[in-house]
Amino acid sequence: MRIIIDVPKRVDHEQRRRQIGEALLRIASTRGLQSATMREVAAEAGVSLRLVQYYFHTKEALLLAALAYLGEQLTERVSASIRALGPVTPRTVVYGTLTAVLPTDDESVRLTRAYTGFYTLVFSEPEMGERHGATYPDKLESLLARHIAAAQDAGEVAADVDPPLTAAALVALTNGLGSSVLGGQRNGAAALRILEDQLGRLFRAP
Amino acid sequence: MRIIIDVPKRVDHEQRRRQIGEALLRIASTRGLQSATMREVAAEAGVSLRLVQYYFHTKEALLLAALAYLGEQLTERVSASIRALGPVTPRTVVYGTLTAVLPTDDESVRLTRAYTGFYTLVFSEPEMGERHGATYPDKLESLLARHIAAAQDAGEVAADVDPPLTAAALVALTNGLGSSVLGGQRNGAAALRILEDQLGRLFRAP
DNA sequence: TCAATGATGATACGCATGTATCACATTTCG
DNA sequence: CGAAATGTGATACATGCGTATCATCATTGA
């Protein structure tokens, strides 16, 4: 019996899948995820409907793949935002992380719009959430909790704050602010002011 | 020319409309607003599809009416929650308001689910938001800002907090926590702990 | 009493969607 | 080489949706 590693012969499957997945994200960022029909995605990606079906047997597979791509982009943006703040300290990590996911510029608006689309999709199709695994907010919370605890040790944060509880509050606050921006209740700058007010209150030696 | 006040002859229109609108809210609370199709609403209300069309010429009219009913229920729950906390003080108003809209029990879960459905609907159909007028979070924020300022005058809240900024943060925090509960990230009790931690930090004489 | 109007039922229409099918071209490899 | 596998196109199918149409019965007012 021979072992055959059946590498795709003609085209790079992963590249095609990415091309199509990115097209879906583009639609989700502009017209909303509910407009991301198979036909619309095909048109946006510049391929035929058949090809979308070919590379993603079902729509759920397409959504899952696009969600993974979105996760990569979010992670990359958070990293870049932290790096841009100079030396890595607990404070810059917390600031950089939260401001990165707040919809303040074009890129973050796109990412937040797409992410919100997926998040609300899980409300109606909980199976998708299960198939996707650990949620992004969870990862954010544990990251922030660690750095808040570190800041506490350094005396930058009051000793009586509970890091996990506070990290959860910050993530929820940021998500809520993001929703209010997408909903047109306020703009990104106003949301940023609110977030920075809270962060300034937290990172203040007692 | 005679003026004819054409009161409905056979049935009470407002009652029928309410019956149908409540059916939609029930569906939105359980299966999600995207499952609230005209036919499903008709079945849930125990009437024929034709009747839903008759009392609401279009689906948007039905959604708008149901949203108004939901607003009434939310307002009623907030009032009841404040009353239940005993004497009306700035602190009880803030506590009562925010804990009322956090999905901690059956009723608040239902209300939050339905409200979230409408909120996310506005993401895709911004016209509906415009036709609906002032958003619920806006009203909550100004209410809370007033009471935070009052608490400040009474010395229950530190003098350096900005009431509007803080009120906005609290509402966003509560919305974010609500989303995390509906998304299955944590349960209502955990969300309540996070909210109370923040509130306890705010209402603390300096 | 009887025509007009209010209320309700049954059913059809047009459209969009996810998915499936059939056909054909191109490449690969024994 | 030539058959099998891979890649792509065109189109069909079944379903669910909001809405529209036609018909029927009950009530009302002159």
Short mmCIF file of C-alpha atoms (C1' of nucleotides) in Angstrom, two decimals:
data_model
loop_
_atom_site.label_atom_id
_atom_site.label_comp_id
_atom_site.label_asym_id
_atom_site.label_seq_id
_atom_site.Cartn_x
_atom_site.Cartn_y
_atom_site.Cartn_z
CA MET A 1 0.00 0.00 0.00
CA ARG A 2 1.34 3.35 -1.00
CA ILE A 3 0.92 6.51 0.96
CA ILE A 4 -0.08 9.32 -1.35
CA ILE A 5 0.07 12.88 -0.17
CA ASP A 6 -2.45 14.29 -2.56
CA VAL A 7 -1.28 17.83 -2.93
CA PRO A 8 -3.60 19.87 -5.16
CA LYS A 9 -2.32 19.73 -8.64
CA ARG A 10 -3.41 22.78 -10.52
CA VAL A 11 -4.32 25.58 -8.14
CA ASP A 12 -3.41 26.42 -4.59
CA HIS A 13 -6.50 25.49 -2.64
CA GLU A 14 -5.55 27.45 0.43
CA GLN A 15 -5.06 30.59 -1.64
CA ARG A 16 -8.43 30.19 -3.34
CA ARG A 17 -10.13 29.57 -0.03
CA ARG A 18 -8.54 32.66 1.38
CA GLN A 19 -9.60 34.73 -1.61
CA ILE A 20 -13.18 33.63 -1.13
CA GLY A 21 -13.11 33.94 2.64
CA GLU A 22 -11.76 37.48 2.41
CA ALA A 23 -14.53 38.34 -0.01
CA LEU A 24 -17.06 37.22 2.57
CA LEU A 25 -15.39 39.34 5.23
CA ARG A 26 -15.47 42.33 2.90
CA ILE A 27 -19.21 41.90 2.43
CA ALA A 28 -19.77 41.38 6.16
CA SER A 29 -17.87 44.61 6.82
CA THR A 30 -19.94 46.67 4.46
CA ARG A 31 -23.36 45.27 3.73
CA GLY A 32 -23.54 43.00 6.76
CA LEU A 33 -23.11 39.29 7.24
CA GLN A 34 -26.71 38.56 6.33
CA SER A 35 -25.93 39.92 2.86
CA ALA A 36 -23.09 37.47 2.49
CA THR A 37 -24.96 34.98 0.36
CA MET A 38 -23.12 32.39 -1.64
CA ARG A 39 -23.82 34.26 -4.85
CA GLU A 40 -22.75 37.61 -3.42
CA VAL A 41 -19.54 36.14 -2.10
CA ALA A 42 -18.83 34.58 -5.46
CA ALA A 43 -19.36 37.90 -7.22
CA GLU A 44 -17.23 39.76 -4.68
CA ALA A 45 -14.43 37.24 -5.04
CA GLY A 46 -14.73 37.34 -8.83
CA VAL A 47 -15.45 33.65 -9.17
CA SER A 48 -18.47 31.60 -10.08
CA LEU A 49 -20.99 30.29 -7.62
CA ARG A 50 -19.82 26.81 -8.42
CA LEU A 51 -16.32 27.58 -7.22
CA VAL A 52 -17.51 28.77 -3.86
CA GLN A 53 -19.38 25.51 -3.55
CA TYR A 54 -16.33 23.62 -4.72
CA TYR A 55 -13.92 25.04 -2.17
CA PHE A 56 -16.48 25.15 0.63
CA HIS A 57 -18.90 22.27 0.39
CA THR A 58 -21.40 24.07 2.57
CA LYS A 59 -22.04 27.60 3.66
CA GLU A 60 -21.24 26.86 7.25
CA ALA A 61 -17.78 25.73 6.21
CA LEU A 62 -17.31 29.04 4.45
CA LEU A 63 -18.44 30.99 7.48
CA LEU A 64 -16.17 29.03 9.78
CA ALA A 65 -13.17 29.59 7.54
CA ALA A 66 -13.89 33.30 7.22
CA LEU A 67 -14.23 33.55 10.98
CA ALA A 68 -10.80 32.01 11.36
CA TYR A 69 -9.34 34.54 8.92
CA LEU A 70 -11.02 37.32 10.87
CA GLY A 71 -9.51 36.02 14.09
CA GLU A 72 -6.06 36.18 12.52
CA GLN A 73 -6.61 39.76 11.43
CA LEU A 74 -7.85 40.79 14.85
CA THR A 75 -4.90 39.21 16.57
CA GLU A 76 -2.54 40.87 14.15
CA ARG A 77 -4.11 44.26 14.74
CA VAL A 78 -3.94 43.89 18.49
CA SER A 79 -0.28 42.95 18.30
CA ALA A 80 0.50 45.88 16.04
CA SER A 81 -1.37 48.25 18.30
CA ILE A 82 0.58 47.09 21.34
CA ARG A 83 3.90 47.36 19.49
CA ALA A 84 3.03 50.87 18.32
CA LEU A 85 2.77 52.04 21.92
CA GLY A 86 6.50 51.57 22.46
CA PRO A 87 7.94 49.60 25.37
CA VAL A 88 5.76 46.70 26.42
CA THR A 89 4.40 47.37 29.87
CA PRO A 90 1.21 46.11 31.48
CA ARG A 91 -0.31 49.50 30.86
CA THR A 92 0.52 49.64 27.15
CA VAL A 93 -0.74 46.10 26.67
CA VAL A 94 -4.10 46.93 28.20
CA TYR A 95 -4.39 50.23 26.38
CA GLY A 96 -3.20 48.79 23.09
CA THR A 97 -5.45 45.76 23.23
CA LEU A 98 -8.65 47.55 24.04
CA THR A 99 -8.16 50.53 21.76
CA ALA A 100 -7.26 48.14 18.94
CA VAL A 101 -10.66 46.47 19.01
CA LEU A 102 -12.61 49.68 19.44
CA PRO A 103 -14.01 50.87 16.09
CA THR A 104 -12.15 54.15 15.76
CA ASP A 105 -10.63 54.01 12.27
CA ASP A 106 -11.50 52.37 8.99
CA GLU A 107 -9.78 49.09 9.68
CA SER A 108 -11.19 48.66 13.17
CA VAL A 109 -14.67 49.58 11.96
CA ARG A 110 -14.42 46.87 9.32
CA LEU A 111 -13.13 44.31 11.78
CA THR A 112 -15.70 45.17 14.40
CA ARG A 113 -18.55 45.09 11.92
CA ALA A 114 -17.53 41.69 10.67
CA TYR A 115 -16.94 40.36 14.16
CA THR A 116 -20.28 41.63 15.40
CA GLY A 117 -21.94 39.91 12.48
CA PHE A 118 -20.48 36.59 13.52
CA TYR A 119 -21.21 37.19 17.16
CA THR A 120 -24.87 37.85 16.50
CA LEU A 121 -24.98 34.86 14.19
CA VAL A 122 -24.15 32.67 17.15
CA PHE A 123 -27.27 33.97 18.88
CA SER A 124 -29.38 32.25 16.25
CA GLU A 125 -27.13 29.30 15.38
CA PRO A 126 -25.46 28.25 18.61
CA GLU A 127 -23.99 25.19 16.87
CA MET A 128 -21.61 27.45 14.97
CA GLY A 129 -20.21 28.86 18.18
CA GLU A 130 -19.57 25.37 19.49
CA ARG A 131 -17.80 24.30 16.34
CA HIS A 132 -15.57 27.35 16.50
CA GLY A 133 -14.08 26.81 19.95
CA ALA A 134 -12.76 29.34 22.43
CA THR A 135 -14.23 32.78 21.99
CA TYR A 136 -12.13 35.82 21.31
CA PRO A 137 -13.37 37.75 24.36
CA ASP A 138 -12.25 34.89 26.59
CA LYS A 139 -8.72 35.12 25.30
CA LEU A 140 -8.75 38.89 25.68
CA GLU A 141 -9.94 38.68 29.24
CA SER A 142 -7.28 36.31 30.44
CA LEU A 143 -4.60 38.35 28.69
CA LEU A 144 -5.78 41.54 30.33
CA ALA A 145 -6.23 39.94 33.74
CA ARG A 146 -2.59 38.86 33.74
CA HIS A 147 -1.36 42.32 32.84
CA ILE A 148 -3.62 44.04 35.33
CA ALA A 149 -2.21 41.79 38.03
CA ALA A 150 1.29 42.69 36.88
CA ALA A 151 0.45 46.38 37.00
CA GLN A 152 -0.86 45.81 40.49
CA ASP A 153 2.45 44.32 41.55
CA ALA A 154 4.18 47.36 40.10
CA GLY A 155 1.94 49.65 42.09
CA GLU A 156 0.28 51.16 39.02
CA VAL A 157 -3.11 49.76 39.92
CA ALA A 158 -4.83 49.88 43.30
CA ALA A 159 -4.37 46.77 45.37
CA ASP A 160 -8.07 46.19 45.93
CA VAL A 161 -9.02 45.63 42.30
CA ASP A 162 -9.82 42.10 41.27
CA PRO A 163 -7.91 41.49 38.03
CA PRO A 164 -10.21 38.89 36.41
CA LEU A 165 -13.33 40.82 37.36
CA THR A 166 -11.84 44.06 36.09
CA ALA A 167 -10.56 42.51 32.89
CA ALA A 168 -14.01 41.12 32.18
CA ALA A 169 -15.53 44.53 32.80
CA LEU A 170 -13.07 46.21 30.44
CA VAL A 171 -13.74 43.75 27.64
CA ALA A 172 -17.50 44.03 28.10
CA LEU A 173 -17.21 47.80 28.21
CA THR A 174 -15.22 47.84 24.99
CA ASN A 175 -17.68 45.53 23.28
CA GLY A 176 -20.59 47.65 24.45
CA LEU A 177 -18.90 50.81 23.24
CA GLY A 178 -18.19 49.16 19.91
CA SER A 179 -21.84 48.24 19.51
CA SER A 180 -22.89 51.79 20.28
CA VAL A 181 -20.56 53.08 17.59
CA LEU A 182 -21.80 50.60 15.00
CA GLY A 183 -25.36 51.42 16.00
CA GLY A 184 -24.71 55.08 15.29
CA GLN A 185 -25.23 56.17 18.88
CA ARG A 186 -21.84 57.89 18.99
CA ASN A 187 -18.65 58.04 16.97
CA GLY A 188 -15.35 56.30 17.55
CA ALA A 189 -13.70 59.32 19.16
CA ALA A 190 -16.44 59.64 21.76
CA ALA A 191 -16.21 55.94 22.53
CA LEU A 192 -12.46 56.24 22.91
CA ARG A 193 -12.88 59.08 25.40
CA ILE A 194 -15.17 56.94 27.53
CA LEU A 195 -12.77 54.01 27.45
CA GLU A 196 -9.74 56.16 28.25
CA ASP A 197 -11.57 57.75 31.15
CA GLN A 198 -12.07 54.33 32.68
CA LEU A 199 -8.53 53.20 31.92
CA GLY A 200 -7.13 56.39 33.39
CA ARG A 201 -9.10 55.74 36.53
CA LEU A 202 -7.77 52.20 36.77
CA PHE A 203 -4.12 52.95 36.10
CA ARG A 204 -3.64 55.43 38.82
CA ALA A 205 -1.44 54.78 41.77
CA PRO A 206 -3.46 55.03 44.97
CA MET B 1 -69.87 67.01 5.10
CA ARG B 2 -70.11 64.76 8.08
CA ILE B 3 -67.30 63.91 10.36
CA ILE B 4 -67.29 60.22 11.02
CA ILE B 5 -65.18 58.79 13.80
CA ASP B 6 -64.81 55.36 12.38
CA VAL B 7 -64.39 53.25 15.45
CA PRO B 8 -63.73 49.62 14.53
CA LYS B 9 -66.99 47.77 14.47
CA ARG B 10 -66.34 44.20 15.37
CA VAL B 11 -62.98 43.71 17.08
CA ASP B 12 -60.64 45.86 19.08
CA HIS B 13 -57.83 46.62 16.67
CA GLU B 14 -55.37 47.66 19.34
CA GLN B 15 -55.92 44.44 21.22
CA ARG B 16 -55.40 42.33 18.11
CA ARG B 17 -52.28 44.27 17.22
CA ARG B 18 -50.94 43.74 20.70
CA GLN B 19 -51.71 40.04 20.55
CA ILE B 20 -49.76 39.74 17.33
CA GLY B 21 -46.94 42.00 18.46
CA GLU B 22 -46.48 40.02 21.65
CA ALA B 23 -46.34 36.84 19.61
CA LEU B 24 -43.47 38.30 17.64
CA LEU B 25 -41.65 39.24 20.84
CA ARG B 26 -42.14 35.73 22.15
CA ILE B 27 -40.53 34.31 19.04
CA ALA B 28 -37.72 36.84 19.15
CA SER B 29 -37.05 35.87 22.76
CA THR B 30 -36.80 32.19 22.04
CA ARG B 31 -35.95 31.35 18.46
CA GLY B 32 -34.50 34.76 17.56
CA LEU B 33 -35.85 37.69 15.61
CA GLN B 34 -34.74 36.21 12.28
CA SER B 35 -37.18 33.37 12.95
CA ALA B 36 -40.00 35.84 13.37
CA THR B 37 -41.44 35.42 9.90
CA MET B 38 -44.96 36.53 9.13
CA ARG B 39 -46.16 32.94 9.07
CA GLU B 40 -44.43 32.04 12.32
CA VAL B 41 -45.86 35.07 14.04
CA ALA B 42 -49.31 34.17 12.78
CA ALA B 43 -49.00 30.64 14.11
CA GLU B 44 -47.63 31.84 17.46
CA ALA B 45 -50.47 34.33 17.81
CA GLY B 46 -53.01 31.70 16.78
CA VAL B 47 -54.27 33.66 13.81
CA SER B 48 -54.03 33.29 10.07
CA LEU B 49 -51.30 34.83 7.97
CA ARG B 50 -53.92 37.04 6.40
CA LEU B 51 -54.75 38.61 9.75
CA VAL B 52 -51.17 39.55 10.43
CA GLN B 53 -51.17 41.25 7.05
CA TYR B 54 -54.48 42.86 7.80
CA TYR B 55 -53.43 44.47 11.06
CA PHE B 56 -49.91 45.27 9.90
CA HIS B 57 -49.83 46.12 6.22
CA THR B 58 -46.12 45.40 6.05
CA LYS B 59 -43.58 43.51 8.08
CA GLU B 60 -41.74 46.66 9.02
CA ALA B 61 -44.91 48.02 10.60
CA LEU B 62 -45.15 44.86 12.65
CA LEU B 63 -41.54 45.12 13.76
CA LEU B 64 -41.93 48.75 14.71
CA ALA B 65 -45.04 48.05 16.76
CA ALA B 66 -43.42 45.12 18.51
CA LEU B 67 -40.40 47.26 19.29
CA ALA B 68 -42.68 49.82 20.91
CA TYR B 69 -44.29 47.11 23.04
CA LEU B 70 -40.84 45.90 24.03
CA GLY B 71 -39.86 49.41 25.06
CA GLU B 72 -42.89 49.60 27.31
CA GLN B 73 -41.99 46.32 28.95
CA LEU B 74 -38.40 47.38 29.48
CA THR B 75 -39.44 50.67 31.02
CA GLU B 76 -41.90 48.90 33.27
CA ARG B 77 -39.28 46.42 34.42
CA VAL B 78 -36.77 49.16 35.16
CA SER B 79 -39.35 51.06 37.21
CA ALA B 80 -40.32 47.97 39.12
CA SER B 81 -36.69 47.13 39.80
CA ILE B 82 -36.03 50.61 41.19
CA ARG B 83 -39.15 50.50 43.34
CA ALA B 84 -38.16 47.10 44.71
CA LEU B 85 -34.94 48.55 46.09
CA GLY B 86 -36.84 50.61 48.62
CA PRO B 87 -36.29 54.34 49.08
CA VAL B 88 -35.42 56.11 45.88
CA THR B 89 -31.86 57.39 46.11
CA PRO B 90 -29.36 58.04 43.32
CA ARG B 91 -27.66 54.82 44.27
CA THR B 92 -30.78 52.67 44.12
CA VAL B 93 -31.77 54.20 40.80
CA VAL B 94 -28.43 53.37 39.24
CA TYR B 95 -28.33 49.90 40.73
CA GLY B 96 -31.95 49.18 39.91
CA THR B 97 -31.73 50.42 36.37
CA LEU B 98 -28.63 48.52 35.37
CA THR B 99 -29.45 45.28 37.11
CA ALA B 100 -32.92 45.38 35.58
CA VAL B 101 -31.58 45.25 32.04
CA LEU B 102 -28.92 42.65 32.77
CA PRO B 103 -30.11 39.18 31.76
CA THR B 104 -30.15 37.49 35.14
CA ASP B 105 -33.59 35.92 35.38
CA ASP B 106 -36.14 34.54 32.92
CA GLU B 107 -37.86 37.81 32.21
CA SER B 108 -34.69 39.82 31.72
CA VAL B 109 -33.24 37.12 29.50
CA ARG B 110 -36.35 37.29 27.34
CA LEU B 111 -36.29 41.06 27.19
CA THR B 112 -32.57 41.23 26.46
CA ARG B 113 -32.79 38.60 23.77
CA ALA B 114 -35.59 40.43 22.03
CA TYR B 115 -33.90 43.79 22.42
CA THR B 116 -30.62 42.48 21.08
CA GLY B 117 -32.46 41.11 18.08
CA PHE B 118 -33.81 44.53 17.25
CA TYR B 119 -30.50 46.21 17.96
CA THR B 120 -28.66 43.96 15.55
CA LEU B 121 -31.43 44.40 13.02
CA VAL B 122 -30.57 48.08 12.91
CA PHE B 123 -27.05 47.15 11.87
CA SER B 124 -28.43 45.81 8.60
CA GLU B 125 -31.48 48.05 8.15
CA PRO B 126 -30.48 51.48 9.47
CA GLU B 127 -33.76 52.95 8.18
CA MET B 128 -35.63 51.12 10.91
CA GLY B 129 -33.56 52.77 13.59
CA GLU B 130 -34.28 56.17 12.13
CA ARG B 131 -37.99 55.53 12.01
CA HIS B 132 -37.97 54.44 15.61
CA GLY B 133 -36.52 57.59 17.15
CA ALA B 134 -34.45 58.00 20.29
CA THR B 135 -32.60 54.87 21.30
CA TYR B 136 -33.14 53.21 24.63
CA PRO B 137 -29.47 53.44 25.69
CA ASP B 138 -29.57 57.20 25.17
CA LYS B 139 -32.44 57.56 27.61
CA LEU B 140 -30.71 55.30 30.10
CA GLU B 141 -27.49 57.28 29.90
CA SER B 142 -29.04 60.65 30.59
CA LEU B 143 -31.05 59.21 33.46
CA LEU B 144 -27.98 57.67 35.02
CA ALA B 145 -25.85 60.75 34.44
CA ARG B 146 -28.32 62.86 36.41
CA HIS B 147 -28.35 60.47 39.32
CA ILE B 148 -24.60 60.06 39.35
CA ALA B 149 -24.29 63.83 39.56
CA ALA B 150 -26.77 63.83 42.44
CA ALA B 151 -24.80 61.14 44.22
CA GLN B 152 -21.73 63.26 43.69
CA ASP B 153 -23.41 66.20 45.39
CA ALA B 154 -24.30 63.91 48.27
CA GLY B 155 -20.69 62.82 48.58
CA GLU B 156 -21.41 59.21 47.65
CA VAL B 157 -19.35 59.42 44.48
CA ALA B 158 -15.88 60.85 44.09
CA ALA B 159 -15.82 64.44 42.90
CA ASP B 160 -13.51 63.77 39.96
CA VAL B 161 -15.84 61.43 38.07
CA ASP B 162 -17.49 62.80 34.96
CA PRO B 163 -21.17 61.86 35.23
CA PRO B 164 -22.04 61.65 31.50
CA LEU B 165 -18.83 59.79 30.69
CA THR B 166 -19.37 57.40 33.56
CA ALA B 167 -23.03 56.85 32.76
CA ALA B 168 -22.11 56.01 29.18
CA ALA B 169 -19.51 53.57 30.42
CA LEU B 170 -21.97 51.87 32.74
CA VAL B 171 -24.58 51.44 30.03
CA ALA B 172 -22.00 50.12 27.58
CA LEU B 173 -20.63 47.80 30.25
CA THR B 174 -24.09 46.46 30.98
CA ASN B 175 -24.84 45.94 27.30
CA GLY B 176 -21.52 44.20 26.82
CA LEU B 177 -22.16 41.97 29.80
CA GLY B 178 -25.61 41.18 28.48
CA SER B 179 -24.19 40.15 25.14
CA SER B 180 -21.66 37.90 26.83
CA VAL B 181 -24.46 36.19 28.75
CA LEU B 182 -26.60 35.68 25.67
CA GLY B 183 -23.54 34.44 23.82
CA GLY B 184 -23.01 31.81 26.48
CA GLN B 185 -19.69 33.18 27.64
CA ARG B 186 -20.88 33.42 31.24
CA ASN B 187 -24.11 33.22 33.21
CA GLY B 188 -26.20 36.02 34.62
CA ALA B 189 -24.83 35.67 38.14
CA ALA B 190 -21.25 36.11 36.94
CA ALA B 191 -22.24 39.14 34.91
CA LEU B 192 -23.97 40.60 37.93
CA ARG B 193 -20.83 40.17 40.02
CA ILE B 194 -18.80 42.09 37.46
CA LEU B 195 -21.33 44.89 37.30
CA GLU B 196 -21.64 45.13 41.08
CA ASP B 197 -17.89 45.25 41.44
CA GLN B 198 -17.80 48.33 39.23
CA LEU B 199 -20.79 49.93 40.90
CA GLY B 200 -19.31 49.31 44.34
CA ARG B 201 -16.12 51.01 43.19
CA LEU B 202 -18.07 54.00 41.93
CA PHE B 203 -20.35 54.47 44.91
CA ARG B 204 -17.67 54.78 47.49
CA ALA B 205 -17.01 57.97 49.35
CA PRO B 206 -13.43 59.10 48.72
"C1'" DT C 1 -84.13 45.44 4.16
"C1'" DC C 2 -80.12 45.84 1.78
"C1'" DA C 3 -76.05 47.71 0.12
"C1'" DA C 4 -71.64 49.16 2.04
"C1'" DT C 5 -68.04 48.15 4.89
"C1'" DG C 6 -65.27 45.44 8.18
"C1'" DA C 7 -63.06 41.05 9.05
"C1'" DT C 8 -61.26 36.67 7.72
"C1'" DG C 9 -59.85 32.63 4.80
"C1'" DA C 10 -57.47 30.27 0.93
"C1'" DT C 11 -54.23 30.55 -2.27
"C1'" DA C 12 -51.06 32.42 -5.68
"C1'" DC C 13 -46.97 35.19 -7.24
"C1'" DG C 14 -42.31 36.53 -7.64
"C1'" DC C 15 -38.02 36.32 -5.75
"C1'" DA C 16 -33.82 34.89 -3.22
"C1'" DT C 17 -31.49 31.33 -1.11
"C1'" DG C 18 -28.53 26.94 -0.33
"C1'" DT C 19 -27.69 22.98 -2.64
"C1'" DA C 20 -27.53 19.53 -6.33
"C1'" DT C 21 -26.80 17.90 -11.08
"C1'" DC C 22 -24.94 17.54 -15.60
"C1'" DA C 23 -21.43 18.66 -18.74
"C1'" DC C 24 -16.82 19.70 -20.17
"C1'" DA C 25 -12.04 21.06 -19.99
"C1'" DT C 26 -7.40 20.39 -18.21
"C1'" DT C 27 -3.87 18.09 -15.93
"C1'" DT C 28 -1.57 14.08 -14.02
"C1'" DC C 29 0.42 9.67 -13.96
"C1'" DG C 30 0.70 4.48 -14.49
"C1'" DC D 1 -1.13 7.17 -24.64
"C1'" DG D 2 -5.28 7.28 -22.27
"C1'" DA D 3 -7.98 6.79 -18.22
"C1'" DA D 4 -8.63 8.83 -13.90
"C1'" DA D 5 -8.69 12.83 -11.15
"C1'" DT D 6 -9.06 17.80 -10.72
"C1'" DG D 7 -11.13 22.16 -11.75
"C1'" DT D 8 -14.83 25.04 -13.68
"C1'" DG D 9 -19.28 26.45 -15.91
"C1'" DA D 10 -24.33 26.59 -16.60
"C1'" DT D 11 -28.44 25.54 -14.82
"C1'" DA D 12 -32.04 23.24 -12.14
"C1'" DC D 13 -34.47 22.22 -7.74
"C1'" DA D 14 -36.87 22.75 -3.50
"C1'" DT D 15 -37.95 25.79 0.00
"C1'" DG D 16 -39.19 29.82 2.49
"C1'" DC D 17 -40.14 34.48 2.33
"C1'" DG D 18 -43.08 39.02 1.99
"C1'" DT D 19 -46.77 40.40 -0.42
"C1'" DA D 20 -50.93 40.40 -3.39
"C1'" DT D 21 -55.42 38.70 -5.01
"C1'" DC D 22 -59.93 36.82 -4.84
"C1'" DA D 23 -63.69 35.24 -2.36
"C1'" DT D 24 -66.84 34.94 1.66
"C1'" DC D 25 -69.22 36.01 5.72
"C1'" DA D 26 -70.84 39.15 9.40
"C1'" DT D 27 -72.14 43.51 10.91
"C1'" DT D 28 -73.86 48.04 10.46
"C1'" DG D 29 -76.37 52.13 9.18
"C1'" DA D 30 -79.81 54.56 6.29
#
